[in-house]
Amino acid sequence: VPLVESGGGLVQAGGSLRLSCTAPGYTFDHGAIGWFRQAPGKGREGVAILSGSDGSTYYAYSMEDRFTISSDHAKNTVYLEMNSLKPEDTATYYCGVDPSGTATPSLLQYGMDYWGAGTLVTVSS
């Protein structure tokens, strides 16, 4: 499943960014979709999970108040809205899908079956 992330960049602390994930030839109306991130020198961590069928969402602890995952089926795009960004949010952000899976909080830990190449978010202090 080809996944393409966009929207990363350099932003000052306290600012906002919206990341986008598109998937040519694949639709986000089923399975689970997730945003994950990997900071320099650290492992990949789950940020948010979205159910493609019913829109249920799950967030990593401490991110729900600042990050929002959503989808636009007409545009076949999944978004991650990030507000009040902090320097510790600096990371490469990845979109992933589990086409046959059910969206549950456990996917934040176990990950997805398919991944995009990622988009870099840098938050300056």
N, CA, C and O atoms as a MOPAC input file, in Angstrom:
PM7 MOZYME 1SCF
protein

 N      0.85700 1    -1.18500 1     0.00000 1
 C      0.00000 1     0.00000 1     0.00000 1
 C      0.89100 1     1.23300 1     0.00000 1
 O      1.61100 1     1.47100 1     0.97000 1
 N      0.85700 1     2.00100 1    -1.04300 1
 C      1.67600 1     3.21400 1    -1.08000 1
 C      1.05100 1     4.31700 1    -0.24600 1
 O     -0.11800 1     4.65600 1    -0.43500 1
 N      1.80500 1     4.86700 1     0.65800 1
 C      1.35100 1     5.94300 1     1.51500 1
 C      2.29600 1     7.12000 1     1.35900 1
 O      3.51400 1     6.94400 1     1.32600 1
 N      1.74500 1     8.30300 1     1.26300 1
 C      2.55400 1     9.49800 1     1.06200 1
 C      2.17500 1    10.53500 1     2.10700 1
 O      1.03900 1    11.00800 1     2.14300 1
 N      3.13900 1    10.88600 1     2.96000 1
 C      2.92000 1    11.92200 1     3.95600 1
 C      3.41700 1    13.26500 1     3.43500 1
 O      4.34500 1    13.33200 1     2.62900 1
 N      2.79100 1    14.31200 1     3.90300 1
 C      3.22600 1    15.67000 1     3.57600 1
 C      2.80200 1    16.60300 1     4.68900 1
 O      2.01200 1    16.24600 1     5.56200 1
 N      3.34800 1    17.81400 1     4.63700 1
 C      2.94500 1    18.82300 1     5.60800 1
 C      3.95300 1    19.10800 1     6.69000 1
 O      3.76400 1    20.02900 1     7.48500 1
 N      5.03600 1    18.32700 1     6.74200 1
 C      6.04700 1    18.59300 1     7.75000 1
 C      6.82200 1    19.85500 1     7.43700 1
 O      6.68700 1    20.43700 1     6.36100 1
 N      7.63200 1    20.26500 1     8.38700 1
 C      8.43600 1    21.46100 1     8.19400 1
 C      8.95300 1    21.99100 1     9.49900 1
 O      8.90800 1    21.31700 1    10.52800 1
 N      9.44600 1    23.20800 1     9.44700 1
 C      9.99600 1    23.87800 1    10.63500 1
 C      8.94500 1    24.81900 1    11.19900 1
 O      8.35600 1    25.61800 1    10.47100 1
 N      8.71700 1    24.72100 1    12.49500 1
 C      7.73300 1    25.56700 1    13.16200 1
 C      8.27300 1    25.95300 1    14.53300 1
 O      9.02000 1    25.19700 1    15.15500 1
 N      7.89200 1    27.12000 1    14.98900 1
 C      8.31600 1    27.55000 1    16.31400 1
 C      7.46300 1    26.88500 1    17.39200 1
 O      6.31700 1    26.50800 1    17.14900 1
 N      8.02800 1    26.74900 1    18.56300 1
 C      7.28500 1    26.20100 1    19.69600 1
 C      5.99600 1    26.99400 1    19.89200 1
 O      5.98400 1    28.22300 1    19.81600 1
 N      4.92300 1    26.26900 1    20.14300 1
 C      3.61400 1    26.89600 1    20.29300 1
 C      2.82800 1    26.96700 1    19.01200 1
 O      1.63700 1    27.28100 1    19.02400 1
 N      3.48500 1    26.67800 1    17.90400 1
 C      2.82100 1    26.73900 1    16.61100 1
 C      2.05100 1    25.47200 1    16.28400 1
 O      1.94800 1    24.55100 1    17.09500 1
 N      1.51200 1    25.45300 1    15.06600 1
 C      0.68200 1    24.34000 1    14.61500 1
 C      1.12200 1    23.86800 1    13.23600 1
 O      1.69500 1    24.61900 1    12.44700 1
 N      0.83700 1    22.61300 1    12.97600 1
 C      1.04800 1    22.03000 1    11.66000 1
 C     -0.05900 1    21.02300 1    11.40800 1
 O     -0.60800 1    20.43800 1    12.34200 1
 N     -0.38100 1    20.82600 1    10.13800 1
 C     -1.29700 1    19.76400 1     9.76900 1
 C     -0.60500 1    18.84600 1     8.78500 1
 O     -0.21100 1    19.26800 1     7.69800 1
 N     -0.46100 1    17.61400 1     9.16100 1
 C      0.13100 1    16.61000 1     8.29200 1
 C     -0.97100 1    15.90600 1     7.51000 1
 O     -2.09100 1    15.73700 1     7.99100 1
 N     -0.62300 1    15.50300 1     6.29900 1
 C     -1.57400 1    14.79800 1     5.44300 1
 C     -0.99900 1    13.46600 1     5.01300 1
 O      0.21300 1    13.32000 1     4.85600 1
 N     -1.86600 1    12.50600 1     4.82800 1
 C     -1.47300 1    11.18600 1     4.34500 1
 C     -2.42600 1    10.79000 1     3.23000 1
 O     -3.63900 1    10.72600 1     3.43200 1
 N     -1.88100 1    10.52800 1     2.07100 1
 C     -2.68200 1    10.05700 1     0.94200 1
 C     -2.19800 1     8.67400 1     0.53000 1
 O     -1.09000 1     8.26200 1     0.87100 1
 N     -3.04000 1     7.97200 1    -0.20300 1
 C     -2.72000 1     6.59900 1    -0.59200 1
 C     -3.27700 1     6.29900 1    -1.97200 1
 O     -4.40600 1     5.82100 1    -2.09400 1
 N     -2.51100 1     6.56900 1    -3.00000 1
 C     -2.97000 1     6.27100 1    -4.36100 1
 C     -3.34500 1     4.80700 1    -4.51700 1
 O     -2.53300 1     3.92300 1    -4.24200 1
 N     -4.56300 1     4.54700 1    -4.95400 1
 C     -4.98900 1     3.17800 1    -5.17200 1
 C     -5.52900 1     2.47900 1    -3.95400 1
 O     -5.87600 1     1.30000 1    -4.02900 1
 N     -5.61200 1     3.16500 1    -2.83400 1
 C     -6.09600 1     2.57500 1    -1.58500 1
 C     -7.07200 1     3.55600 1    -0.96300 1
 O     -6.87900 1     4.76900 1    -1.04800 1
 N     -8.11400 1     3.04000 1    -0.34000 1
 C     -9.07400 1     3.92400 1     0.30400 1
 C     -9.02900 1     3.74000 1     1.81100 1
 O     -8.80700 1     2.63600 1     2.30700 1
 N     -9.23900 1     4.81400 1     2.52300 1
 C     -9.14500 1     4.82100 1     3.97200 1
 C    -10.48000 1     4.52100 1     4.64400 1
 O    -10.68900 1     4.92100 1     5.78900 1
 N    -11.36300 1     3.84400 1     3.97800 1
 C    -12.68100 1     3.60900 1     4.54100 1
 C    -12.80200 1     2.24400 1     5.22500 1
 O    -13.90800 1     1.74800 1     5.43800 1
 N    -11.69500 1     1.66000 1     5.55800 1
 C    -11.71500 1     0.38000 1     6.24400 1
 C    -10.40800 1     0.20900 1     7.01200 1
 O     -9.46700 1     0.98400 1     6.84300 1
 N    -10.36900 1    -0.80700 1     7.84900 1
 C     -9.14400 1    -1.07500 1     8.58200 1
 C     -8.78700 1     0.04400 1     9.55700 1
 O     -9.64300 1     0.81500 1     9.99000 1
 N     -7.53600 1     0.10700 1     9.87800 1
 C     -7.02300 1     1.09500 1    10.82100 1
 C     -5.93500 1     1.93400 1    10.16200 1
 O     -5.13500 1     1.44000 1     9.36600 1
 N     -5.92900 1     3.19700 1    10.51100 1
 C     -4.92400 1     4.13700 1    10.02500 1
 C     -4.27500 1     4.78100 1    11.24600 1
 O     -4.94800 1     5.09200 1    12.22900 1
 N     -2.98700 1     4.97200 1    11.17500 1
 C     -2.32000 1     5.54600 1    12.33000 1
 C     -1.22600 1     6.51500 1    11.96100 1
 O     -0.64700 1     6.45500 1    10.87700 1
 N     -0.95700 1     7.40900 1    12.88900 1
 C      0.19500 1     8.28800 1    12.81400 1
 C      1.17000 1     7.88600 1    13.91400 1
 O      0.78800 1     7.70000 1    15.06900 1
 N      2.40100 1     7.76000 1    13.54100 1
 C      3.47200 1     7.41000 1    14.45900 1
 C      4.60500 1     8.41100 1    14.25800 1
 O      4.63700 1     9.14900 1    13.27300 1
 N      5.51600 1     8.42100 1    15.19400 1
 C      6.65800 1     9.32000 1    15.03600 1
 C      7.91900 1     8.67300 1    15.57900 1
 O      7.87600 1     7.77900 1    16.42500 1
 N      9.03400 1     9.14900 1    15.07000 1
 C     10.32600 1     8.66300 1    15.54900 1
 C     11.26500 1     9.84100 1    15.67000 1
 O     11.63900 1    10.46500 1    14.67700 1
 N     11.63800 1    10.13600 1    16.89100 1
 C     12.58700 1    11.21500 1    17.15200 1
 C     14.00500 1    10.70200 1    16.95800 1
 O     14.24300 1     9.49700 1    17.04500 1
 N     14.94200 1    11.59100 1    16.69900 1
 C     16.33100 1    11.17700 1    16.51300 1
 C     16.83000 1    10.37000 1    17.69800 1
 O     16.72700 1    10.80800 1    18.84400 1
 N     17.36600 1     9.20400 1    17.42300 1
 C     17.93900 1     8.38200 1    18.47800 1
 C     16.93000 1     7.61600 1    19.30900 1
 O     17.30100 1     6.97300 1    20.29100 1
 N     15.66000 1     7.67400 1    18.93500 1
 C     14.62100 1     6.99700 1    19.70400 1
 C     13.83800 1     6.04300 1    18.81400 1
 O     13.93900 1     6.08600 1    17.58800 1
 N     13.06600 1     5.19400 1    19.44600 1
 C     12.23900 1     4.26300 1    18.71300 1
 C     10.95700 1     4.90400 1    18.22800 1
 O     10.60600 1     6.00800 1    18.64400 1
 N     10.26700 1     4.21300 1    17.35600 1
 C      9.01100 1     4.71600 1    16.83700 1
 C      7.92800 1     4.62200 1    17.90700 1
 O      7.82700 1     3.61200 1    18.60400 1
 N      7.12000 1     5.67000 1    18.03900 1
 C      6.03700 1     5.65700 1    19.01100 1
 C      4.72200 1     6.02200 1    18.35000 1
 O      4.67200 1     6.82500 1    17.41800 1
 N      3.67800 1     5.42400 1    18.84800 1
 C      2.35700 1     5.70700 1    18.31300 1
 C      1.86000 1     7.06600 1    18.76400 1
 O      2.10300 1     7.48500 1    19.89600 1
 N      1.16600 1     7.74600 1    17.87800 1
 C      0.59600 1     9.06000 1    18.18000 1
 C     -0.92700 1     8.97100 1    18.21700 1
 O     -1.56100 1     9.38100 1    19.19000 1
 N     -1.50400 1     8.43100 1    17.14400 1
 C     -2.96800 1     8.39100 1    17.06200 1
 C     -3.40000 1     7.29500 1    16.09400 1
 O     -2.70400 1     6.97900 1    15.12900 1
 N     -4.56000 1     6.72800 1    16.37800 1
 C     -5.15200 1     5.67400 1    15.54800 1
 C     -6.56700 1     6.08400 1    15.15800 1
 O     -7.30100 1     6.67400 1    15.95000 1
 N     -6.93000 1     5.76100 1    13.93000 1
 C     -8.27000 1     6.08800 1    13.42600 1
 C     -8.87900 1     4.84500 1    12.79300 1
 O     -8.22400 1     4.13800 1    12.02700 1
 N    -10.13500 1     4.58700 1    13.12100 1
 C    -10.85100 1     3.51900 1    12.44500 1
 C    -11.36900 1     4.03000 1    11.11300 1
 O    -12.06900 1     5.04100 1    11.05800 1
 N    -11.02300 1     3.32600 1    10.03400 1
 C    -11.48000 1     3.74900 1     8.72200 1
 C    -12.97600 1     3.58400 1     8.54000 1
 O    -13.58100 1     4.31000 1     7.75100 1
 N    -13.58600 1     2.65000 1     9.24900 1
 C    -15.00600 1     2.36900 1     9.04500 1
 C    -15.92600 1     3.24200 1     9.88100 1
 O    -16.94900 1     3.71400 1     9.38500 1
 N    -15.57700 1     3.46400 1    11.15100 1
 C    -16.51200 1     4.21200 1    11.98800 1
 C    -15.94000 1     5.49200 1    12.57300 1
 O    -16.62800 1     6.19500 1    13.31400 1
 N    -14.69800 1     5.80200 1    12.25200 1
 C    -14.11600 1     7.06600 1    12.70000 1
 C    -13.67100 1     7.11800 1    14.14500 1
 O    -13.30100 1     8.18300 1    14.64000 1
 N    -13.70000 1     5.98100 1    14.83400 1
 C    -13.21600 1     5.97700 1    16.21000 1
 C    -11.74400 1     6.36800 1    16.24400 1
 O    -10.97900 1     6.04200 1    15.33700 1
 N    -11.36600 1     7.06800 1    17.29900 1
 C     -9.98500 1     7.51700 1    17.41600 1
 C     -9.39700 1     7.13300 1    18.75800 1
 O    -10.11000 1     7.01600 1    19.75500 1
 N     -8.08700 1     6.93800 1    18.77200 1
 C     -7.35000 1     6.61700 1    19.98000 1
 C     -6.03000 1     7.38200 1    19.92000 1
 O     -5.41900 1     7.53100 1    18.86200 1
 N     -5.61400 1     7.85900 1    21.08800 1
 C     -4.41900 1     8.67400 1    21.14200 1
 C     -3.46000 1     8.15300 1    22.20300 1
 O     -3.85800 1     7.54200 1    23.19500 1
 N     -2.19600 1     8.41500 1    21.95800 1
 C     -1.20900 1     8.14700 1    22.98800 1
 C     -1.44300 1     9.11700 1    24.13800 1
 O     -1.92000 1    10.23900 1    23.97000 1
 N     -1.08400 1     8.62400 1    25.30000 1
 C     -1.26100 1     9.45400 1    26.49400 1
 C     -0.51700 1    10.76600 1    26.31300 1
 O      0.60800 1    10.77200 1    25.81200 1
 N     -1.09400 1    11.81800 1    26.68900 1
 C     -0.56000 1    13.18300 1    26.68700 1
 C     -0.60900 1    13.84500 1    25.32000 1
 O     -0.23100 1    15.01000 1    25.19700 1
 N     -1.06200 1    13.14400 1    24.29200 1
 C     -1.13400 1    13.76000 1    22.97800 1
 C     -2.55400 1    14.14800 1    22.59500 1
 O     -2.74700 1    14.96700 1    21.69700 1
 N     -3.54800 1    13.57500 1    23.25800 1
 C     -4.93200 1    13.80500 1    22.85400 1
 C     -5.32400 1    15.27100 1    22.96800 1
 O     -6.17400 1    15.75000 1    22.21700 1
 N     -4.70600 1    15.98200 1    23.90500 1
 C     -5.11000 1    17.36500 1    24.10100 1
 C     -4.50400 1    18.29800 1    23.06000 1
 O     -4.94300 1    19.44200 1    22.93900 1
 N     -3.52200 1    17.84700 1    22.31900 1
 C     -2.86200 1    18.70900 1    21.34000 1
 C     -2.97500 1    18.20900 1    19.90700 1
 O     -2.89800 1    19.00200 1    18.96900 1
 N     -3.15800 1    16.90600 1    19.72600 1
 C     -3.17200 1    16.31100 1    18.38800 1
 C     -4.56300 1    15.77400 1    18.05900 1
 O     -5.27500 1    15.27000 1    18.92900 1
 N     -4.93200 1    15.89200 1    16.78500 1
 C     -6.21700 1    15.37400 1    16.32700 1
 C     -6.02800 1    14.63800 1    15.01000 1
 O     -5.49200 1    15.18800 1    14.04800 1
 N     -6.47700 1    13.38700 1    14.97900 1
 C     -6.45100 1    12.61300 1    13.74100 1
 C     -7.84400 1    12.64900 1    13.13000 1
 O     -8.84800 1    12.54900 1    13.83500 1
 N     -7.88800 1    12.79300 1    11.82200 1
 C     -9.18000 1    12.85800 1    11.13900 1
 C     -9.00200 1    12.39200 1     9.69600 1
 O     -7.88300 1    12.20600 1     9.21900 1
 N    -10.11400 1    12.21100 1     9.02700 1
 C    -10.05100 1    11.78800 1     7.63700 1
 C    -11.08100 1    12.52800 1     6.80400 1
 O    -12.11300 1    12.97100 1     7.30900 1
 N    -10.78700 1    12.65000 1     5.54000 1
 C    -11.71200 1    13.21300 1     4.56100 1
 C    -11.83800 1    12.17000 1     3.45900 1
 O    -10.95800 1    12.04500 1     2.60800 1
 N    -12.92700 1    11.42900 1     3.48100 1
 C    -13.07400 1    10.34500 1     2.50900 1
 C    -13.18900 1    10.87600 1     1.08700 1
 O    -12.75300 1    10.21500 1     0.14400 1
 N    -13.76400 1    12.05200 1     0.92200 1
 C    -13.88800 1    12.61300 1    -0.42600 1
 C    -12.52200 1    12.88600 1    -1.03600 1
 O    -12.33300 1    12.75400 1    -2.24500 1
 N    -11.57600 1    13.26700 1    -0.19300 1
 C    -10.21000 1    13.53500 1    -0.66600 1
 C     -9.29100 1    12.33300 1    -0.44100 1
 O     -8.12100 1    12.35100 1    -0.82300 1
 N     -9.84000 1    11.28800 1     0.18300 1
 C     -9.03800 1    10.10600 1     0.51200 1
 C     -7.74500 1    10.49900 1     1.20500 1
 O     -6.65200 1    10.09500 1     0.80700 1
 N     -7.89800 1    11.28500 1     2.23300 1
 C     -6.75300 1    11.81600 1     2.96000 1
 C     -7.00300 1    11.69800 1     4.45500 1
 O     -8.11100 1    11.92900 1     4.93800 1
 N     -5.96200 1    11.33900 1     5.16700 1
 C     -5.99100 1    11.32000 1     6.63300 1
 C     -5.07000 1    12.42000 1     7.12400 1
 O     -3.97500 1    12.61600 1     6.59700 1
 N     -5.52600 1    13.13000 1     8.13500 1
 C     -4.78400 1    14.27200 1     8.65100 1
 C     -4.34700 1    14.03900 1    10.09200 1
 O     -4.94200 1    13.25500 1    10.83000 1
 N     -3.29700 1    14.74000 1    10.45900 1
 C     -2.91200 1    14.86300 1    11.86200 1
 C     -2.72400 1    16.34600 1    12.13500 1
 O     -1.75100 1    16.95700 1    11.69400 1
 N     -3.66400 1    16.90800 1    12.86300 1
 C     -3.57000 1    18.30900 1    13.26300 1
 C     -2.79000 1    18.37000 1    14.55600 1
 O     -3.13700 1    17.70500 1    15.53200 1
 N     -1.73600 1    19.16700 1    14.56300 1
 C     -0.86700 1    19.27100 1    15.73100 1
 C     -0.82500 1    20.72500 1    16.19500 1
 O     -0.45600 1    21.62200 1    15.43700 1
 N     -1.20300 1    20.93900 1    17.43500 1
 C     -1.23300 1    22.28500 1    18.00100 1
 C     -0.30500 1    22.38400 1    19.21100 1
 O      0.11200 1    21.37300 1    19.77800 1
 N      0.00200 1    23.59300 1    19.58500 1
 C      0.86100 1    23.84300 1    20.74500 1
 C      2.11700 1    22.97700 1    20.70100 1
 O      2.46900 1    22.31500 1    21.67600 1
 N      2.76400 1    22.99800 1    19.58000 1
 C      3.91800 1    22.12000 1    19.38800 1
 C      5.06400 1    22.49700 1    20.31100 1
 O      5.28200 1    23.66400 1    20.63700 1
 N      5.78700 1    21.46100 1    20.71700 1
 C      6.91300 1    21.60800 1    21.62500 1
 C      8.17500 1    21.08000 1    20.94000 1
 O      8.08900 1    20.26500 1    20.02200 1
 N      9.33300 1    21.54000 1    21.38100 1
 C     10.57200 1    21.01400 1    20.78000 1
 C     10.65500 1    19.49000 1    20.85000 1
 O     11.22200 1    18.86300 1    19.95400 1
 N     10.10300 1    18.89200 1    21.89400 1
 C     10.15400 1    17.43400 1    22.00900 1
 C      9.23400 1    16.72600 1    21.02100 1
 O      9.26000 1    15.49900 1    20.93200 1
 N      8.43200 1    17.46800 1    20.28700 1
 C      7.63100 1    16.87100 1    19.21500 1
 C      8.43500 1    16.72300 1    17.92700 1
 O      7.94600 1    16.15800 1    16.94800 1
 N      9.65000 1    17.22200 1    17.92600 1
 C     10.49700 1    17.07500 1    16.75100 1
 C     10.72900 1    15.60800 1    16.44600 1
 O     11.20800 1    14.85400 1    17.29200 1
 N     10.38700 1    15.21400 1    15.23700 1
 C     10.47900 1    13.80500 1    14.85200 1
 C     10.09700 1    13.67000 1    13.38500 1
 O      9.57700 1    14.60100 1    12.76900 1
 N     10.36800 1    12.48900 1    12.84600 1
 C      9.79000 1    12.13200 1    11.56300 1
 C      8.45200 1    11.45600 1    11.84700 1
 O      8.36900 1    10.52100 1    12.64400 1
 N      7.42400 1    11.93700 1    11.19100 1
 C      6.08000 1    11.43400 1    11.41100 1
 C      5.68900 1    10.51900 1    10.24600 1
 O      5.84700 1    10.86200 1     9.07500 1
 N      5.18000 1     9.35600 1    10.61100 1
 C      4.83000 1     8.33800 1     9.63200 1
 C      3.33000 1     8.03700 1     9.67600 1
 O      2.71000 1     7.99100 1    10.73800 1
 N      2.78800 1     7.84000 1     8.50600 1
 C      1.43000 1     7.34800 1     8.36200 1
 C      1.50500 1     5.84300 1     8.10100 1
 O      2.36000 1     5.37800 1     7.34700 1
 N      0.61700 1     5.10100 1     8.72000 1
 C      0.59400 1     3.66700 1     8.51500 1
 C     -0.83200 1     3.15300 1     8.41400 1
 O     -1.76400 1     3.78700 1     8.90700 1
 N     -0.99800 1     2.00700 1     7.77600 1
 C     -2.31400 1     1.39400 1     7.69100 1
 C     -2.23400 1    -0.09400 1     8.00700 1
 O     -1.23000 1    -0.75800 1     7.74700 1
 N     -3.31000 1    -0.58300 1     8.56800 1
 C     -3.52400 1    -2.00900 1     8.77500 1
 C     -4.85100 1    -2.32000 1     8.09700 1
 O     -5.90800 1    -2.18500 1     8.71400 1
 N     -4.80700 1    -2.73400 1     6.83900 1
 C     -6.04200 1    -2.85100 1     6.04900 1
 C     -7.07000 1    -3.81800 1     6.61800 1
 O     -8.27200 1    -3.60400 1     6.45600 1
 N     -6.62600 1    -4.85900 1     7.27100 1
 C     -7.56000 1    -5.86700 1     7.77000 1
 C     -7.75300 1    -5.79800 1     9.26500 1
 O     -8.48500 1    -6.60300 1     9.84100 1
 N     -7.10400 1    -4.84700 1     9.89400 1
 C     -7.17000 1    -4.78600 1    11.34700 1
 C     -8.31600 1    -3.95200 1    11.87500 1
 O     -8.96400 1    -3.20800 1    11.14000 1
 N     -8.54500 1    -4.09200 1    13.14500 1
 C     -9.53800 1    -3.29400 1    13.85300 1
 C     -8.80700 1    -2.22800 1    14.65600 1
 O     -7.82900 1    -2.51700 1    15.34600 1
 N     -9.27900 1    -1.01900 1    14.56200 1
 C     -8.63000 1     0.07600 1    15.28200 1
 C     -8.82800 1    -0.10000 1    16.77800 1
 O     -9.95400 1    -0.07700 1    17.27400 1
 N     -7.74600 1    -0.27400 1    17.47800 1
 C     -7.76500 1    -0.38200 1    18.93000 1
 C     -6.56200 1     0.37500 1    19.48500 1
 O     -5.59900 1     0.61600 1    18.75700 1
 N     -6.60000 1     0.74800 1    20.74000 1
 C     -5.44800 1     1.44500 1    21.32200 1
 C     -4.15600 1     0.63000 1    21.25500 1
 O     -3.06700 1     1.20300 1    21.23300 1
 N     -4.26600 1    -0.68200 1    21.22300 1
 C     -3.06100 1    -1.51200 1    21.20200 1
 C     -2.22600 1    -1.28600 1    19.94900 1
 O     -1.02100 1    -1.53900 1    19.95300 1
 N     -2.85000 1    -0.81800 1    18.88700 1
 C     -2.08200 1    -0.55400 1    17.66600 1
 C     -1.07200 1     0.55300 1    17.85800 1
 O     -0.09000 1     0.62700 1    17.11900 1
 N     -1.29000 1     1.41600 1    18.83500 1
 C     -0.30000 1     2.45100 1    19.13800 1
 C      1.03000 1     1.82100 1    19.52900 1
 O      2.09500 1     2.39400 1    19.30000 1
 N      0.95300 1     0.65200 1    20.11200 1
 C      2.16300 1    -0.05300 1    20.51700 1
 C      2.65400 1    -1.00500 1    19.43100 1
 O      3.85800 1    -1.10100 1    19.19200 1
 N      1.74200 1    -1.70300 1    18.77600 1
 C      2.16000 1    -2.76200 1    17.85400 1
 C      2.44000 1    -2.26200 1    16.45200 1
 O      3.17200 1    -2.91400 1    15.70700 1
 N      1.87800 1    -1.12000 1    16.06900 1
 C      2.17900 1    -0.56400 1    14.76500 1
 C      1.25100 1    -1.03900 1    13.66300 1
 O      0.21900 1    -1.66000 1    13.91500 1
 N      1.64000 1    -0.73300 1    12.44400 1
 C      0.83000 1    -0.97900 1    11.26400 1
 C      1.53900 1    -1.94400 1    10.30900 1
 O      2.70600 1    -2.28300 1    10.50300 1
 N      0.81500 1    -2.37700 1     9.28000 1
 C      1.38800 1    -3.30000 1     8.30300 1
 C      2.14000 1    -2.58400 1     7.18200 1
 O      3.10400 1    -3.11100 1     6.62600 1
 N      1.68200 1    -1.37600 1     6.86500 1
 C      2.28200 1    -0.62900 1     5.75600 1
 C      2.59500 1     0.78600 1     6.23500 1
 O      1.86800 1     1.36700 1     7.04100 1
 N      3.69400 1     1.32000 1     5.71600 1
 C      4.16800 1     2.62200 1     6.17100 1
 C      4.52200 1     3.52300 1     5.00400 1
 O      4.91300 1     3.05500 1     3.93400 1
 N      4.38100 1     4.82000 1     5.22300 1
 C      4.92400 1     5.78000 1     4.29500 1
 C      6.37700 1     6.07000 1     4.61900 1
 O      6.94200 1     5.50200 1     5.55400 1
 N      6.97400 1     6.95500 1     3.84300 1
 C      8.38400 1     7.30500 1     4.02800 1
 C      8.59300 1     8.31700 1     5.13200 1
 O      9.71600 1     8.51200 1     5.59500 1
 N      7.51900 1     8.96400 1     5.55600 1
 C      7.61100 1     9.90800 1     6.65600 1
 C      7.78400 1    11.34200 1     6.21100 1
 O      8.21500 1    11.62200 1     5.09200 1
 N      7.44000 1    12.24200 1     7.11100 1
 C      7.64300 1    13.67100 1     6.89100 1
 C      8.22800 1    14.26300 1     8.16000 1
 O      7.75300 1    13.98200 1     9.26000 1
 N      9.25000 1    15.07400 1     8.00900 1
 C      9.99900 1    15.58800 1     9.15500 1
 C      9.33400 1    16.84000 1     9.72000 1
 O      9.01200 1    17.78100 1     8.99500 1
 N      9.14400 1    16.81900 1    11.01100 1
 C      8.64000 1    17.97400 1    11.74300 1
 C      9.73100 1    18.43700 1    12.70300 1
 O     10.22100 1    17.66000 1    13.52200 1
 N     10.09700 1    19.68300 1    12.59600 1
 C     11.10800 1    20.25200 1    13.47900 1
 C     10.49600 1    21.43400 1    14.21600 1
 O     10.00100 1    22.37600 1    13.59800 1
 N     10.53600 1    21.37300 1    15.53200 1
 C      9.97700 1    22.43100 1    16.35800 1
 C     11.12500 1    23.14600 1    17.05500 1
 O     11.86100 1    22.54700 1    17.84000 1
 N     11.26600 1    24.41000 1    16.76400 1
 C     12.35200 1    25.19500 1    17.35500 1
 C     11.87400 1    25.87900 1    18.63100 1
 O     10.70600 1    26.24200 1    18.76500 1
 N     12.80000 1    26.04400 1    19.55400 1
 C     12.44900 1    26.66200 1    20.85400 1
 C     12.56900 1    28.17200 1    20.79100 1
 O     12.31500 1    28.85300 1    21.78400 1

